[in-house]
Every structure is written in C-alpha cells, then in structure tokens.
Amino acid sequence: MNNDTLSFLLTWTPFLLQGFLWNVFIAVCAVGLGSLMGAGLAWLRVTRQGRTATIAERISTFFRGVPTLALIFYAVFVLPSEFVLPGSDTTVHVPQWIKAVIGLSAAPLSFTSESLVVAHRAWRRGDIGAALLFIPTWINVFLISFIASSASSLVGVSELVSRCNTVIAATGTSVMVPVYLYCSLYFVITSLVFTALIGRFKTSAFMARVAQRLTDTARP
C-alpha cells in the first residue's frame, strides 16, 4: 500500500468509522431484541406444557432456519415506512435501520431460546458449569450479528459497507480494492478481539468462582 492510498484511506476514515458505529449499534439492538424474545420463548418452553410449549419451540425452530437476509428484506418490504398513531394525527416514520434490526434479531432469538433451554436442563441435573457456558456462547451471538449487520447496507442503511460504496462511487473504482480491504479490517480486527475476550472469559477466575458458588448453593 503506497503513501497516496494510505493518505486517501485516512482522509475517509472518520466517514467510514461513523458507518462502523452504525454496525455496532444495529448489532447491539438486534441482539437485545432477539435475546428478550428468545428468553420469553425459553421461559414458555420450560414452564409450560402441551400446546403452548410446542408453539414456542416451533417458533424458535422456524427462525433458526430462515436466512437472515430474507428476513431483512421481508421486514423492509412488509413493514410500513410510516403509520399514524391511533386517536391522533401524529405520523411516525419507521427508519430502515429499525427494520434491519428486526430482521437481524431472528438469529439471536432462536439461539437464546435454544441455549437457555439447554442451560436450564443442565442446571436441573446439577451441571452448573455446562449451564454457565450459555454466557460466553451468547457473546458469540453479538459477534455473528455484528458481521451480519453489513447486510443492512442492501436495504439502505448507511453502515460501513454502504459508506464504502459511497466512497468508491465518489472517487472512482480504482480505489475499490483498498477501500474494501480497509473495510474488512474493521470486521476482522473486531472479530479477533471478541474471540480473544471470549476465550479469556471462559477460563477466567471469575467464571470459576461463579461456577463454584452456584455449585455449592445447588448442593442439598
């Protein structure tokens, strides 16, 4: 990479970094929304029986099998762009990023539902360590959602990939390769950092102490 290319990328870094922060924001919102709904489904599956538990399980299974990109497009084209609040003349506009969050929340929903059920079963048989593995593996969901958030560029969200396309359109295709490689570094470095943190968290003294205390508490 020559000095001109490096200078070019540094010039556009603040613009691209803003898009990167959108990726992080969308991933956090998607994981938060999906985890809450997934926890609700898991609660129904472990506390209810019969039809209610079956429906909750099928919802979880359905969202596990649907491609994220398809759900994002479904949310964009099916959900309204605006609606009027009942009993008033106030019009509420629904931005594209909210629809992207809804589409991306499906994977965390399914993962949380399935993993919490497994963790609950492990807890009941006294395997506290296996139950606590839900925590670091759940962190992986954020990483997966963060990478998948780049798909929101296809529906008009001004995140990192979308802004890379804007830079290329404004300056010419000759910078396409370095811009995309630079964009990839954001995702690669973030993924490596998160992977390292998850590994350290799994083997940390904190996790060992929590597991020991919960094991002692669970003993009769």
XYZ file of C-alpha atoms in Angstrom:
220
model
C 0.000 0.000 0.000
C 1.618 3.280 -1.111
C 1.522 6.587 0.725
C -1.161 8.071 -1.531
C -3.527 5.178 -0.849
C -2.833 5.325 2.882
C -3.467 9.072 2.917
C -6.684 8.548 0.958
C -7.959 5.959 3.431
C -7.046 8.109 6.425
C -8.918 11.027 4.881
C -12.094 8.959 4.626
C -11.655 7.178 7.966
C -13.964 9.468 10.008
C -16.745 8.944 7.453
C -16.221 5.179 7.411
C -15.899 4.998 11.187
C -19.349 6.519 11.573
C -20.706 3.690 9.431
C -18.830 1.174 11.574
C -20.531 2.575 14.687
C -23.868 2.001 12.947
C -22.894 -1.666 12.537
C -22.180 -1.905 16.253
C -25.403 -0.097 17.169
C -27.554 -2.279 14.901
C -25.919 -5.455 16.247
C -26.483 -4.402 19.873
C -30.137 -3.563 19.187
C -30.714 -6.796 17.250
C -29.119 -8.964 19.933
C -31.006 -7.135 22.678
C -34.369 -7.502 20.940
C -33.759 -11.095 19.883
C -32.472 -12.131 23.309
C -35.507 -10.724 25.088
C -37.912 -12.516 22.754
C -35.818 -15.685 22.854
C -35.781 -15.642 26.656
C -39.568 -15.352 26.591
C -39.848 -18.376 24.309
C -37.435 -20.353 26.511
C -39.486 -19.485 29.578
C -42.631 -20.779 27.886
C -40.844 -23.971 26.859
C -39.606 -24.820 30.367
C -42.566 -23.619 32.417
C -45.484 -24.593 30.201
C -46.589 -27.879 28.705
C -48.672 -29.021 25.783
C -49.698 -26.640 23.024
C -48.034 -23.509 24.439
C -44.612 -25.146 24.788
C -44.925 -26.729 21.342
C -45.759 -23.420 19.676
C -42.834 -21.703 21.398
C -40.483 -24.456 20.241
C -41.749 -24.277 16.658
C -41.317 -20.515 16.542
C -37.728 -20.928 17.681
C -37.109 -23.668 15.102
C -38.674 -21.593 12.320
C -36.466 -18.561 12.898
C -33.384 -20.767 13.137
C -33.958 -21.994 9.590
C -34.825 -18.722 7.818
C -31.896 -16.826 6.186
C -31.158 -13.500 7.856
C -31.049 -11.624 4.552
C -34.508 -12.895 3.641
C -35.885 -11.668 6.968
C -34.296 -8.242 6.495
C -35.891 -7.864 3.051
C -39.181 -9.157 4.443
C -39.102 -6.574 7.228
C -38.226 -3.780 4.796
C -40.913 -4.533 2.220
C -43.706 -5.754 4.504
C -43.482 -3.380 7.455
C -44.831 0.117 6.756
C -42.453 3.059 6.393
C -44.812 5.186 8.455
C -48.021 4.896 10.426
C -50.469 7.166 12.200
C -50.823 6.809 15.959
C -54.353 5.667 16.884
C -56.549 8.503 18.058
C -54.236 11.239 16.782
C -52.904 12.877 13.631
C -49.298 12.115 14.528
C -47.390 10.260 11.832
C -44.492 8.093 12.974
C -41.788 7.319 10.444
C -40.039 3.944 10.676
C -36.388 4.219 9.538
C -34.724 1.432 7.615
C -32.312 0.640 10.424
C -35.185 -0.387 12.697
C -36.382 -2.823 10.048
C -32.832 -4.158 9.723
C -32.729 -4.675 13.489
C -35.998 -6.619 13.359
C -34.662 -8.849 10.589
C -31.324 -9.416 12.330
C -32.983 -10.227 15.666
C -34.183 -13.612 14.404
C -30.837 -15.386 14.880
C -30.343 -14.156 18.485
C -33.971 -15.062 19.208
C -33.519 -18.653 18.116
C -30.104 -19.038 19.742
C -31.231 -17.616 23.073
C -34.346 -19.776 23.140
C -32.457 -22.997 22.380
C -29.445 -22.236 24.581
C -31.466 -21.229 27.620
C -33.479 -24.435 27.419
C -30.233 -26.451 27.278
C -28.772 -24.402 30.152
C -31.928 -24.973 32.208
C -31.716 -28.727 31.699
C -28.015 -28.719 32.650
C -28.809 -26.688 35.767
C -31.543 -29.106 36.865
C -29.232 -32.101 36.645
C -26.604 -30.219 38.670
C -24.133 -29.466 35.860
C -23.628 -25.809 36.743
C -20.529 -25.432 34.564
C -22.414 -26.525 31.454
C -25.278 -24.171 32.312
C -22.906 -21.216 32.670
C -21.449 -21.840 29.222
C -24.520 -20.003 27.979
C -22.847 -16.702 28.901
C -19.712 -16.834 26.708
C -21.523 -18.573 23.868
C -24.228 -15.891 23.973
C -21.483 -13.293 23.494
C -20.696 -15.059 20.224
C -24.193 -14.132 19.072
C -23.242 -10.479 19.147
C -20.194 -11.195 17.019
C -22.288 -13.097 14.463
C -24.914 -10.345 14.412
C -22.225 -7.691 14.087
C -20.829 -9.343 10.960
C -24.320 -9.957 9.576
C -25.194 -6.280 10.109
C -23.317 -5.499 6.891
C -26.330 -6.953 5.057
C -28.335 -3.933 6.161
C -26.463 -1.923 3.522
C -28.602 -3.708 0.923
C -31.730 -2.049 2.292
C -30.387 1.489 2.525
C -28.801 1.668 5.978
C -25.714 3.909 5.930
C -23.391 1.489 7.713
C -19.761 0.659 6.920
C -20.226 -1.307 3.677
C -22.732 1.224 2.388
C -20.305 4.050 3.078
C -17.525 2.151 1.332
C -19.750 2.036 -1.740
C -20.356 5.784 -1.378
C -16.607 6.465 -1.261
C -15.999 4.324 -4.342
C -18.839 5.992 -6.251
C -17.479 9.436 -5.366
C -13.788 8.809 -6.079
C -13.729 6.101 -8.752
C -13.424 2.341 -8.989
C -9.623 2.485 -8.899
C -9.844 2.609 -5.092
C -12.313 -0.276 -4.833
C -9.841 -2.928 -3.656
C -8.075 -0.890 -0.947
C -11.377 0.517 0.347
C -12.978 -2.911 0.667
C -9.832 -4.356 2.241
C -9.798 -1.485 4.706
C -13.467 -2.119 5.440
C -12.723 -5.807 6.015
C -10.085 -4.920 8.601
C -12.764 -3.367 10.809
C -14.675 -6.635 10.913
C -11.614 -8.899 11.142
C -9.950 -6.979 13.985
C -13.221 -6.719 15.923
C -13.841 -10.449 15.474
C -10.346 -11.354 16.661
C -10.651 -9.108 19.722
C -14.034 -10.553 20.648
C -12.807 -14.128 20.127
C -9.815 -13.500 22.386
C -12.009 -11.904 25.064
C -14.489 -14.784 24.948
C -11.665 -17.302 25.332
C -10.248 -15.463 28.330
C -13.686 -15.080 29.865
C -14.379 -18.818 29.641
C -11.186 -19.653 31.524
C -11.222 -16.665 33.866
C -11.101 -16.920 37.642
C -14.416 -15.071 37.747
C -16.197 -17.831 35.833
C -14.545 -20.444 38.049
C -15.668 -18.651 41.232
C -19.223 -18.184 39.969
C -19.455 -21.835 38.977
C -18.117 -22.949 42.356
C -20.508 -20.747 44.317
C -23.506 -21.855 42.301
C -22.454 -25.487 42.663
C -22.185 -25.065 46.440
C -25.585 -23.365 46.538
C -27.200 -26.107 44.478
C -25.954 -28.859 46.794
C -28.572 -30.157 49.299
